[in-house]
Coordinates of C-alpha atoms in Angstrom, one line a residue:
M1 CA 37.7 -130.7 50.1
K2 CA 36.3 -130.8 46.4
I3 CA 36.3 -126.9 44.9
A4 CA 33.2 -126.6 41.4
V5 CA 35.4 -125.7 38.5
F6 CA 32.9 -123.4 37.4
P7 CA 32.9 -120.8 40.5
R8 CA 37.0 -120.5 40.2
L9 CA 36.3 -119.3 35.9
F10 CA 33.9 -117.0 37.2
V11 CA 36.1 -115.5 40.1
V12 CA 38.7 -116.0 37.5
F13 CA 37.2 -113.4 34.6
A14 CA 35.6 -111.1 37.3
L15 CA 38.9 -109.9 38.4
S16 CA 39.9 -110.2 34.4
I17 CA 37.3 -107.8 33.2
A18 CA 37.8 -106.1 36.2
C19 CA 41.1 -105.1 34.6
I20 CA 40.3 -103.9 31.5
P21 CA 40.7 -101.0 31.3
A22 CA 38.1 -98.6 30.3
F23 CA 38.4 -97.8 26.4
A24 CA 40.8 -100.7 25.6
E25 CA 42.7 -100.2 22.7
V26 CA 40.6 -100.9 19.3
D27 CA 42.7 -103.2 16.5
L28 CA 43.4 -100.9 13.1
S29 CA 45.0 -104.0 11.1
G30 CA 43.0 -104.1 8.2
E31 CA 43.6 -103.4 4.3
W32 CA 41.8 -100.2 3.6
G33 CA 41.4 -98.5 0.6
G34 CA 40.5 -94.7 0.5
R35 CA 38.0 -92.2 0.3
M36 CA 38.3 -89.7 -2.4
H37 CA 35.0 -87.8 -1.3
E38 CA 36.2 -84.6 0.9
D39 CA 38.3 -82.9 -1.9
Q40 CA 38.8 -84.9 -5.1
P41 CA 40.8 -82.3 -6.3
Y42 CA 42.9 -82.0 -4.1
R43 CA 43.7 -85.7 -3.2
G44 CA 43.9 -86.5 -7.3
G45 CA 45.0 -84.0 -10.3
G46 CA 46.3 -81.3 -6.7
P47 CA 45.7 -77.8 -6.2
E48 CA 45.8 -74.6 -9.1
V49 CA 49.1 -73.1 -9.1
G50 CA 49.3 -70.0 -7.3
E51 CA 46.0 -71.3 -5.6
Y52 CA 46.9 -71.6 -1.4
L53 CA 43.2 -70.4 -0.8
G54 CA 42.8 -72.3 3.1
L55 CA 46.3 -72.5 3.8
P56 CA 47.6 -70.6 6.8
I57 CA 51.2 -70.0 5.3
T58 CA 54.0 -67.1 6.0
D59 CA 55.0 -64.0 2.8
G60 CA 58.0 -66.3 3.1
A61 CA 56.1 -69.4 2.4
R62 CA 54.1 -67.8 -0.6
M63 CA 57.3 -66.0 -2.4
K64 CA 58.4 -70.2 -2.7
A65 CA 55.8 -71.5 -3.8
D66 CA 55.7 -68.7 -6.5
S67 CA 58.7 -70.2 -7.9
W68 CA 57.7 -73.3 -7.7
M69 CA 58.6 -75.0 -11.5
G70 CA 56.6 -78.4 -11.7
S71 CA 60.0 -79.5 -14.1
V72 CA 62.0 -79.8 -11.3
Y73 CA 60.8 -83.0 -10.9
T74 CA 62.4 -84.2 -14.1
L75 CA 66.1 -83.5 -12.5
P76 CA 67.5 -87.6 -11.3
E77 CA 68.1 -86.4 -7.7
R78 CA 64.4 -85.9 -7.0
Q79 CA 62.3 -88.4 -9.4
C80 CA 62.2 -90.9 -6.9
I81 CA 61.0 -88.7 -3.7
P82 CA 57.7 -89.9 -2.9
F83 CA 54.9 -88.3 -0.6
A84 CA 56.0 -87.8 3.9
A85 CA 53.6 -88.9 6.2
D86 CA 52.0 -85.3 6.8
H87 CA 51.5 -86.1 2.7
G88 CA 51.3 -89.1 3.0
L89 CA 47.1 -89.7 2.5
T90 CA 46.5 -88.0 -0.6
V91 CA 45.9 -90.7 -2.9
G92 CA 45.7 -95.4 -3.3
G93 CA 44.3 -97.8 0.0
M94 CA 46.9 -98.1 2.8
R95 CA 47.6 -101.9 4.8
I96 CA 47.5 -101.1 9.0
W97 CA 49.7 -104.4 10.8
K98 CA 50.6 -105.0 14.6
D99 CA 54.2 -106.2 15.7
V100 CA 53.0 -107.2 18.9
D101 CA 55.6 -108.6 21.9
P102 CA 54.9 -112.2 22.0
A103 CA 55.0 -112.6 25.4
T104 CA 53.6 -109.8 27.6
Q105 CA 50.5 -109.6 24.3
E106 CA 51.6 -106.0 24.3
V107 CA 51.6 -104.1 21.2
V108 CA 54.9 -102.7 20.4
A109 CA 55.0 -100.8 17.0
W110 CA 51.7 -99.9 14.0
H111 CA 52.7 -100.6 10.7
T112 CA 51.4 -98.8 7.7
Y113 CA 52.1 -98.9 3.9
M114 CA 50.7 -96.0 1.7
E115 CA 49.6 -97.9 -1.7
Y116 CA 50.9 -95.3 -3.9
Q117 CA 55.1 -94.6 -4.0
G118 CA 55.1 -97.0 -1.3
Q119 CA 55.9 -95.7 1.8
L120 CA 56.5 -97.7 4.6
R121 CA 56.0 -96.2 8.2
T122 CA 56.2 -97.7 11.8
I123 CA 54.9 -95.7 14.7
W124 CA 56.4 -97.0 17.9
M125 CA 54.5 -97.8 20.7
D126 CA 57.0 -99.3 23.0
G127 CA 57.8 -95.9 25.3
R128 CA 61.2 -95.3 23.1
P129 CA 62.6 -90.9 22.9
H130 CA 62.4 -89.4 19.8
P131 CA 66.0 -89.5 18.3
P132 CA 68.6 -86.1 19.5
A133 CA 68.6 -83.6 17.4
W134 CA 71.0 -84.6 15.3
A135 CA 70.2 -88.2 13.6
P136 CA 68.6 -88.5 9.8
Y137 CA 65.4 -87.0 8.7
T138 CA 63.7 -88.9 6.8
W139 CA 60.3 -88.5 4.9
Q140 CA 58.4 -90.5 7.1
G141 CA 60.0 -89.4 10.3
F142 CA 60.4 -91.3 13.8
S143 CA 56.7 -91.9 14.8
T144 CA 55.8 -92.8 18.5
G145 CA 51.8 -94.0 19.8
T146 CA 49.8 -93.3 22.6
W147 CA 45.8 -94.4 23.2
E148 CA 43.7 -91.6 24.4
G149 CA 41.2 -93.6 24.9
D150 CA 40.3 -95.2 22.1
V151 CA 42.5 -92.8 19.3
L152 CA 45.6 -93.6 18.8
T153 CA 47.4 -90.0 19.0
V154 CA 50.5 -89.8 17.3
T155 CA 54.2 -87.6 17.4
T156 CA 56.7 -87.7 14.5
T157 CA 59.7 -85.3 13.9
H158 CA 62.0 -85.8 12.2
L159 CA 60.3 -85.6 8.7
K160 CA 62.6 -83.7 5.9
M161 CA 61.6 -81.1 3.8
A162 CA 59.0 -81.3 1.7
Q163 CA 55.3 -80.0 0.5
V164 CA 51.5 -79.0 1.8
E165 CA 50.3 -79.3 -1.4
R166 CA 51.6 -80.4 -5.1
N167 CA 51.6 -76.8 -5.9
G168 CA 54.9 -75.8 -5.0
V169 CA 54.0 -74.4 -1.1
P170 CA 56.6 -75.9 1.5
R171 CA 56.8 -77.4 4.7
S172 CA 60.3 -77.3 6.5
D173 CA 61.7 -79.4 8.1
K174 CA 61.3 -77.4 11.2
A175 CA 58.1 -79.1 11.7
T176 CA 56.3 -81.4 13.7
M177 CA 52.9 -83.9 13.5
V178 CA 50.1 -85.0 16.0
E179 CA 48.1 -87.4 14.7
H180 CA 45.0 -88.9 15.6
F181 CA 44.0 -92.5 14.1
M182 CA 39.9 -93.1 15.1
R183 CA 38.5 -96.5 13.5
Y184 CA 34.4 -96.3 14.3
S185 CA 32.7 -100.2 12.9
D186 CA 34.8 -100.2 9.4
V187 CA 35.6 -96.6 8.6
I188 CA 38.8 -95.5 10.2
T189 CA 39.5 -91.3 10.0
I190 CA 42.6 -89.4 10.3
V191 CA 43.1 -86.7 11.5
Q192 CA 46.7 -84.8 10.9
I193 CA 48.1 -81.0 12.9
V194 CA 51.1 -80.1 11.3
T195 CA 53.2 -77.1 12.8
D196 CA 56.5 -75.7 11.0
P197 CA 57.5 -72.3 13.1
V198 CA 58.6 -71.4 9.6
Y199 CA 56.2 -71.7 6.8
L200 CA 52.8 -72.0 8.7
T201 CA 51.8 -69.1 10.6
E202 CA 49.5 -71.7 13.4
P203 CA 48.7 -75.4 12.8
F204 CA 47.9 -77.1 9.5
I205 CA 44.6 -79.2 10.3
R206 CA 43.9 -82.3 7.4
S207 CA 41.6 -85.1 7.3
R208 CA 40.9 -88.0 5.4
N209 CA 39.1 -91.1 5.2
Y210 CA 39.1 -94.9 5.1
V211 CA 36.2 -97.7 4.0
L212 CA 38.0 -101.3 5.1
A213 CA 39.3 -103.0 1.8
P214 CA 39.5 -106.5 2.7
R215 CA 39.4 -107.5 -1.1
Q216 CA 42.9 -104.6 -2.1
Q217 CA 45.2 -106.1 -3.3
M218 CA 48.2 -103.3 -3.7
G219 CA 51.9 -103.3 -5.6
G220 CA 55.5 -102.2 -4.8
Y221 CA 56.2 -99.3 -6.3
P222 CA 60.0 -99.5 -8.2
C223 CA 61.4 -96.0 -9.2
R224 CA 65.0 -96.2 -11.1
P225 CA 65.7 -92.5 -11.6
A226 CA 66.0 -91.1 -16.0
M227 CA 67.3 -88.4 -17.1
E228 CA 63.9 -87.2 -18.3
I229 CA 65.4 -83.7 -20.0
A230 CA 68.7 -83.7 -21.8
N231 CA 71.3 -81.3 -22.2
R232 CA 70.8 -79.1 -19.1
P233 CA 73.3 -77.7 -17.7
K234 CA 75.0 -79.2 -14.8
G235 CA 73.1 -78.5 -11.5
F236 CA 70.1 -76.8 -13.6
V237 CA 67.0 -75.9 -11.5
P238 CA 64.0 -75.1 -13.0
H239 CA 62.6 -72.2 -11.5
Y240 CA 60.7 -68.7 -12.0
L241 CA 62.4 -65.8 -11.6
P242 CA 60.4 -63.4 -8.6
G243 CA 57.3 -62.2 -10.7
T244 CA 58.0 -64.1 -13.2
N245 CA 55.1 -67.1 -12.8
P246 CA 52.9 -66.7 -15.5
S247 CA 50.4 -68.9 -14.4
L248 CA 50.2 -67.4 -10.7
D249 CA 46.0 -66.7 -11.9
A250 CA 45.0 -70.2 -12.8
S251 CA 42.3 -70.4 -10.2
T252 CA 41.0 -67.4 -10.6
R253 CA 40.5 -68.0 -13.9
R254 CA 39.2 -71.4 -13.9
F255 CA 37.3 -71.2 -10.7
K256 CA 36.7 -67.5 -10.4
V257 CA 38.3 -67.6 -6.6
P258 CA 39.0 -63.8 -5.8
A259 CA 42.6 -63.4 -6.1
E260 CA 43.4 -62.0 -2.3
A261 CA 41.8 -64.7 -1.3
A262 CA 43.8 -67.5 -4.0
R263 CA 46.5 -66.0 -2.4
G264 CA 46.2 -67.9 1.0
G265 CA 46.8 -67.1 4.7
A266 CA 45.9 -68.0 8.2
E267 CA 42.1 -65.6 7.4
S268 CA 41.5 -67.2 4.7
T269 CA 40.9 -70.6 6.2
Y270 CA 37.8 -69.2 8.9
P271 CA 33.9 -68.8 7.5
E272 CA 34.2 -65.3 8.3
Y273 CA 36.9 -64.7 5.4
R274 CA 33.8 -64.4 3.6
A275 CA 33.1 -61.0 5.3
K276 CA 36.1 -59.3 4.7
L277 CA 35.8 -60.1 0.3
S278 CA 32.5 -58.3 0.6
G279 CA 34.8 -55.4 2.5
G280 CA 33.4 -55.8 5.8
T281 CA 35.7 -57.2 8.3
M282 CA 36.4 -60.0 9.9
S283 CA 34.6 -60.9 13.8
R284 CA 37.4 -63.9 14.8
P285 CA 40.7 -63.4 14.5
P286 CA 43.0 -66.0 13.0
V287 CA 45.1 -68.1 15.9
S288 CA 48.6 -66.5 15.9
V289 CA 50.3 -69.1 17.3
N290 CA 52.2 -72.2 15.9
T291 CA 53.9 -73.7 18.4
P292 CA 55.3 -77.1 18.1
P293 CA 54.2 -80.0 20.5
Q294 CA 57.5 -80.3 23.3
V295 CA 58.9 -83.8 21.8
P296 CA 61.8 -84.9 24.8
M297 CA 64.8 -85.2 22.6
A298 CA 69.0 -84.4 23.1
A299 CA 69.9 -81.2 21.7
D300 CA 72.4 -80.3 19.4
N301 CA 74.8 -77.7 20.9
D302 CA 75.2 -78.6 24.7
G303 CA 78.4 -78.4 25.3
D304 CA 80.0 -81.5 25.1
V305 CA 80.5 -84.2 21.7
H306 CA 79.3 -87.0 20.7
V307 CA 79.8 -89.9 19.6
V308 CA 76.9 -90.9 15.6
A309 CA 77.9 -93.9 14.3
V310 CA 77.3 -93.3 10.7
Q311 CA 77.4 -96.0 9.2
G312 CA 80.5 -99.1 8.0
N313 CA 83.4 -97.9 9.2
V314 CA 82.2 -94.0 9.8
Y315 CA 81.8 -91.7 13.3
M316 CA 80.3 -88.0 13.1
L317 CA 81.3 -86.2 16.2
V318 CA 79.2 -83.8 17.3
T319 CA 80.1 -80.6 19.6
P320 CA 79.4 -77.8 19.6
N321 CA 80.5 -76.1 17.2
G322 CA 80.3 -78.2 14.2
N323 CA 80.7 -81.7 13.2
L324 CA 83.9 -83.7 13.3
V325 CA 84.3 -87.1 10.8
V326 CA 86.0 -90.8 12.3
N327 CA 87.3 -93.7 10.7
A328 CA 88.5 -95.7 13.1
G329 CA 89.7 -99.4 12.3
P330 CA 92.2 -102.4 13.0
E331 CA 94.8 -100.3 11.9
A332 CA 94.2 -97.2 13.4
M333 CA 91.9 -94.0 12.7
V334 CA 91.6 -91.0 10.6
L335 CA 90.1 -88.3 11.6
V336 CA 88.7 -85.6 9.7
D337 CA 89.3 -81.9 11.3
T338 CA 89.9 -81.6 14.8
Q339 CA 88.1 -78.0 16.2
V340 CA 88.5 -74.9 18.0
P341 CA 91.3 -76.1 21.3
A342 CA 88.5 -75.6 23.6
L343 CA 87.3 -78.4 22.1
S344 CA 91.0 -80.5 22.2
G345 CA 90.2 -82.6 25.6
K346 CA 87.0 -83.4 24.3
V347 CA 87.7 -85.0 20.7
I348 CA 90.4 -86.9 22.3
A349 CA 88.0 -88.4 24.8
A350 CA 86.0 -88.8 21.9
L351 CA 88.3 -90.6 20.4
R352 CA 89.0 -92.7 22.9
Q353 CA 85.5 -94.1 23.4
I354 CA 85.8 -95.8 19.7
S355 CA 89.2 -97.3 19.4
N356 CA 92.4 -97.7 21.7
K357 CA 93.6 -98.0 18.1
P358 CA 96.2 -94.6 17.0
L359 CA 95.2 -91.6 15.6
R360 CA 97.7 -92.1 12.3
Y361 CA 95.8 -89.3 9.8
I362 CA 94.3 -86.1 10.2
I363 CA 92.9 -84.1 7.6
N364 CA 92.0 -80.5 7.7
T365 CA 88.8 -78.9 5.2
H366 CA 89.8 -75.6 5.2
V367 CA 91.6 -72.6 6.9
H368 CA 89.6 -72.5 10.4
P369 CA 89.7 -73.0 13.5
E370 CA 86.8 -75.0 13.4
S371 CA 88.6 -77.4 10.9
T372 CA 92.2 -77.0 11.6
G373 CA 92.2 -75.3 15.9
S374 CA 92.9 -78.3 17.7
N375 CA 95.7 -79.7 15.2
E376 CA 98.0 -79.3 17.4
A377 CA 97.1 -81.2 20.7
I378 CA 95.2 -83.6 18.6
A379 CA 98.2 -84.7 16.3
S380 CA 100.4 -84.8 19.8
S381 CA 98.0 -87.7 20.6
G382 CA 97.9 -89.9 17.6
R383 CA 101.1 -91.8 16.5
S384 CA 102.1 -91.9 12.7
I385 CA 104.9 -95.2 13.1
G386 CA 104.3 -97.6 14.5
G387 CA 107.0 -99.3 17.5
N388 CA 108.8 -98.9 19.6
N389 CA 113.2 -98.2 21.0
I390 CA 114.4 -100.9 19.0
D391 CA 117.3 -103.5 20.9
G392 CA 117.6 -100.7 23.1
I393 CA 118.6 -98.0 20.8
K394 CA 116.6 -94.6 21.3
I395 CA 115.7 -92.9 17.4
L396 CA 113.6 -89.5 16.9
G397 CA 113.3 -89.0 21.2
D398 CA 112.5 -91.7 23.1
S399 CA 111.0 -93.8 20.9
A400 CA 109.7 -93.8 16.6
K401 CA 106.7 -92.4 17.6
V402 CA 105.8 -89.7 15.7
G403 CA 102.2 -87.4 15.9
A404 CA 99.4 -88.3 13.0
A405 CA 100.3 -86.1 10.5
I406 CA 97.8 -83.7 9.1
I407 CA 96.8 -83.3 5.4
A408 CA 95.2 -80.0 3.9
H409 CA 95.4 -77.9 0.3
E410 CA 98.0 -76.8 -0.2
N411 CA 96.6 -73.5 0.7
V412 CA 95.5 -74.2 3.6
Y413 CA 99.2 -74.5 4.2
K414 CA 99.5 -71.6 2.1
R415 CA 97.0 -69.7 5.0
M416 CA 98.7 -70.9 7.9
S417 CA 102.5 -70.2 7.5
E418 CA 101.4 -67.2 5.7
P419 CA 98.8 -65.6 8.1
T420 CA 97.7 -62.2 7.0
P421 CA 98.5 -59.1 7.9
G422 CA 96.3 -58.9 11.5
S423 CA 96.5 -63.1 11.6
P424 CA 97.7 -64.4 14.6
A425 CA 100.9 -66.3 14.0
L426 CA 100.2 -69.9 14.2
P427 CA 102.5 -72.9 16.1
F428 CA 104.2 -74.8 13.2
A429 CA 102.9 -78.1 15.4
A430 CA 99.3 -77.0 13.9
W431 CA 99.8 -76.7 10.2
P432 CA 99.7 -79.8 7.9
T433 CA 102.4 -81.8 7.7
E434 CA 101.6 -83.6 3.8
T435 CA 99.8 -81.3 1.1
Y436 CA 98.2 -81.8 -2.0
P437 CA 98.7 -79.1 -4.8
A438 CA 96.1 -81.1 -7.7
D439 CA 92.7 -81.9 -7.6
E440 CA 92.7 -84.7 -5.3
D441 CA 94.6 -87.1 -2.3
Q442 CA 94.3 -90.9 -2.0
I443 CA 94.6 -93.3 1.1
H444 CA 93.9 -96.3 1.7
L445 CA 93.5 -97.8 5.6
N446 CA 90.9 -100.2 7.6
G447 CA 90.7 -101.7 4.3
E448 CA 89.0 -97.8 3.3
S449 CA 89.6 -96.1 0.2
I450 CA 90.0 -93.0 0.9
Q451 CA 88.9 -89.5 -1.5
I452 CA 90.1 -86.4 -0.7
L453 CA 88.3 -83.9 -3.1
H454 CA 90.0 -80.6 -4.0
Q455 CA 86.8 -78.1 -4.4
P456 CA 87.0 -75.1 -6.5
P457 CA 87.3 -71.2 -4.4
A458 CA 83.6 -72.2 -2.8
H459 CA 83.2 -71.1 1.4
T460 CA 87.5 -70.6 1.0
D461 CA 90.5 -71.3 -1.2
G462 CA 91.4 -74.9 0.3
D463 CA 88.1 -76.6 0.6
S464 CA 88.3 -80.8 0.7
V465 CA 85.5 -83.7 1.3
V466 CA 87.0 -86.3 2.6
Y467 CA 84.7 -90.0 1.1
F468 CA 84.9 -92.9 2.9
R469 CA 84.1 -95.2 -0.2
R470 CA 83.7 -98.1 1.5
S471 CA 81.7 -97.1 4.2
D472 CA 80.0 -95.0 2.0
V473 CA 79.9 -91.4 3.6
I474 CA 80.7 -87.9 2.8
A475 CA 82.4 -85.1 4.7
T476 CA 82.0 -81.8 3.4
G477 CA 83.0 -79.2 6.2
D478 CA 81.7 -75.9 5.7
V479 CA 80.2 -76.3 1.5
F480 CA 77.0 -77.5 3.7
S481 CA 75.9 -76.7 5.9
T482 CA 72.2 -77.1 8.2
V483 CA 71.9 -75.2 10.1
S484 CA 72.4 -71.3 8.2
Y485 CA 73.2 -69.5 4.8
P486 CA 77.6 -71.0 3.6
V487 CA 79.5 -68.5 4.7
I488 CA 81.9 -66.8 2.1
D489 CA 85.1 -66.1 2.8
H490 CA 85.8 -63.7 0.6
K491 CA 89.3 -63.1 2.4
N492 CA 90.1 -66.8 2.4
G493 CA 88.9 -67.1 -1.4
G494 CA 85.6 -68.8 -1.3
N495 CA 82.9 -67.0 -4.0
I496 CA 79.4 -68.1 -4.1
N497 CA 79.4 -70.3 -7.4
G498 CA 82.3 -72.4 -5.5
V499 CA 80.0 -74.0 -3.4
I500 CA 77.3 -74.4 -5.9
A501 CA 79.8 -76.0 -7.9
A502 CA 80.9 -78.1 -4.8
L503 CA 77.8 -78.9 -4.0
N504 CA 77.0 -80.8 -7.0
Q505 CA 80.2 -82.7 -6.4
I506 CA 78.6 -83.6 -3.1
I507 CA 75.6 -85.2 -5.1
D508 CA 78.2 -86.6 -8.2
L509 CA 79.3 -88.4 -5.3
A510 CA 76.6 -90.2 -3.1
I511 CA 73.6 -92.7 -4.0
P512 CA 70.5 -92.3 -2.6
G513 CA 68.9 -95.6 -1.3
E514 CA 65.1 -96.6 -2.3
H515 CA 63.0 -93.9 -2.0
Q516 CA 65.4 -91.5 -2.5
E517 CA 66.6 -91.8 1.3
G518 CA 69.8 -92.7 2.8
G519 CA 72.5 -94.4 0.8
T520 CA 75.3 -92.4 0.9
Y521 CA 75.4 -90.5 4.1
I522 CA 76.7 -87.2 4.2
V523 CA 78.4 -84.9 7.3
P524 CA 77.6 -81.1 7.3
G525 CA 80.3 -79.2 8.7
K526 CA 77.6 -78.3 10.8
G527 CA 73.7 -79.7 12.0
R528 CA 72.8 -82.5 11.3
L529 CA 73.4 -86.4 10.2
C530 CA 72.7 -86.0 6.0
D531 CA 71.8 -87.9 2.8
E532 CA 71.6 -86.8 -0.9
A533 CA 68.6 -85.8 -0.8
D534 CA 69.5 -82.8 2.3
V535 CA 72.3 -81.3 -0.2
V536 CA 69.8 -81.3 -3.2
E537 CA 67.3 -79.3 -0.6
Y538 CA 70.7 -76.3 0.0
R539 CA 71.6 -76.8 -3.4
D540 CA 68.5 -76.3 -4.8
M541 CA 68.0 -72.9 -2.3
L542 CA 71.4 -72.0 -3.2
T543 CA 70.6 -71.4 -6.9
I544 CA 67.6 -70.1 -6.8
L545 CA 68.9 -67.9 -4.3
R546 CA 71.6 -67.0 -7.1
D547 CA 69.7 -66.4 -10.3
R548 CA 67.5 -64.2 -8.2
V549 CA 70.6 -62.0 -7.9
Q550 CA 72.7 -62.3 -10.6
D551 CA 69.6 -61.6 -12.8
M552 CA 69.0 -57.8 -10.0
V553 CA 73.4 -57.3 -11.2
N554 CA 72.3 -58.0 -14.2
K555 CA 69.4 -55.3 -14.5
G556 CA 72.1 -52.7 -12.6
M557 CA 69.9 -52.7 -9.1
T558 CA 72.9 -51.2 -6.6
L559 CA 73.1 -54.0 -3.3
D560 CA 70.5 -52.4 -1.8
Q561 CA 67.7 -52.8 -4.1
V562 CA 68.3 -56.4 -3.8
K563 CA 68.5 -56.2 -0.4
A564 CA 65.4 -53.9 -0.3
A565 CA 63.3 -56.7 -2.7
K566 CA 63.6 -59.4 0.5
V567 CA 65.4 -61.9 -2.9
S568 CA 64.9 -63.9 0.1
A569 CA 62.5 -63.7 2.1
D570 CA 61.4 -67.4 1.4
Y571 CA 64.6 -68.6 2.2
D572 CA 65.5 -66.4 5.7
A573 CA 62.9 -67.5 7.9
R574 CA 64.8 -71.4 8.1
Y575 CA 68.4 -70.3 7.3
G576 CA 68.7 -66.8 8.0
S577 CA 70.2 -64.9 10.9
D578 CA 69.9 -61.0 11.9
T579 CA 72.6 -61.1 14.1
G580 CA 76.0 -63.2 14.7
P581 CA 79.1 -62.9 13.1
W582 CA 77.1 -64.3 9.7
T583 CA 73.8 -62.5 8.9
T584 CA 71.3 -63.0 5.8
A585 CA 72.3 -59.3 4.9
L586 CA 76.6 -60.9 5.1
F587 CA 75.3 -63.0 2.9
L588 CA 73.6 -61.1 0.1
E589 CA 76.4 -58.7 -0.1
A590 CA 78.8 -60.9 -0.5
M591 CA 77.2 -63.2 -3.3
Y592 CA 76.1 -59.3 -4.9
Q593 CA 79.7 -58.6 -5.1
D594 CA 80.5 -62.3 -6.4
L595 CA 78.5 -62.3 -9.2
S596 CA 78.7 -58.5 -9.8
A597 CA 82.6 -59.4 -10.7
V598 CA 81.2 -61.8 -13.0
R599 CA 78.8 -59.4 -14.7
K600 CA 81.8 -57.4 -15.4
R601 CA 83.9 -59.5 -17.5

């Protein structure tokens, strides 16, 4: 029996039509030209210094912006930093393209390229989870997308610290962003909603229109840092001390913006704010909720030890109390720090996940238990001399086996072997077996040149930074953290200026990749995996706070006056704490003592 071809094709077509969703995915691909009709002054030259109108910022954000100085971009370590994803829509054209699975024809990812600063971004569409909390953060963050009807909704996490506006208004690395991409014929509208529990009191919304531009030609954006201003002291950070910025009234003088309104805040984002400026009251209070969207990701303190491949032969062990670093190669393993005794078993198990080679060296970055606490247990699991019985002759006990060598600066040895009164005596097997008294020590193992660099009195007086030169990874110990202000341990010789000096040396050692991102990776004592830009942010914060407190000390102000002035208010929500063993008050007190001693000299 013959079957007509046309009816069969019609049935197939009808069935395929029935399977099409009510809203088909829209093709966003193409060259898109930016339109600046919405707020050209902001997308062009940028807002005036001190102009925060319409921004739902906190008092801390306002204080940080008030101290911002534009010449910070003359620092080589900041010259090639691009706009972050939540600010990248400001200037220039955009290209959008997609990756398509050849078998299923499903879109795996969308990509965007922004002409200004060459910002390249990927939006994953394949359902993959966001990285764990300890993963590196980038300027474009990590983005995943889903279609809601014909609107592409994108969620972005893992954004580096950046700015809301180009006049110093900050956005923290705790922020997340939700975007909506909407195409109508030859126009794309992108709406961004940024939530930031540190510097915003409620979500901040901005939008941008693009028009299809098929003849658009975009170029690359090469950038190589240069020393723009010579003869600055090492580690100099341009900033204004509180109350000294002469340009905060620029918008009031130029545009006659009411001084109160120019200071911004959530109220200033609503039309009803005009009534308040006229002496009335607002009929609608601002929204106070600023809860970031819940994005599934592994926690950074779940009680377990996680192995993270960094690059080359180097791994990071993420523990509940901080980070360890492992170098593993064909010869043996090197471990930086050992953690508290309760974690020794989990650390040894993690080492076995990485390699079956023996642990040859342990390097302690300082004297505290998170660095030295499991020395005895973990060193005994290693081997610094190979071989077993030789012709049946037993030497060194049952074999030639000796535990891993423990390396540290001599000040670590002194403090472990001669504990201060009231501190418990530590077992002999936990002490360093090899010390170095000078500025550095060196190891060559697994084809890796390893520098162990003593820092001046910083977190303690025995701090070491470990640089794996071939893998290009730096382990900092507790001179650098992404989760708190640095602990200044006076009892063990710590000093705030030493911490800043150590951070400057880490910046000197690190060489960032393109867009001031990646390149040399840096493992902090506590917190997420970092690169140079993260250390620069932390160094700048400490330098600014140090300069503020030093200025107040020089003026004869007391510690109570320094605390009452809320000198660190712009950073407390990110790094400070009112509870626990190291509070903001203790940090300020330690810094005040150090800087008072400097003034007396």
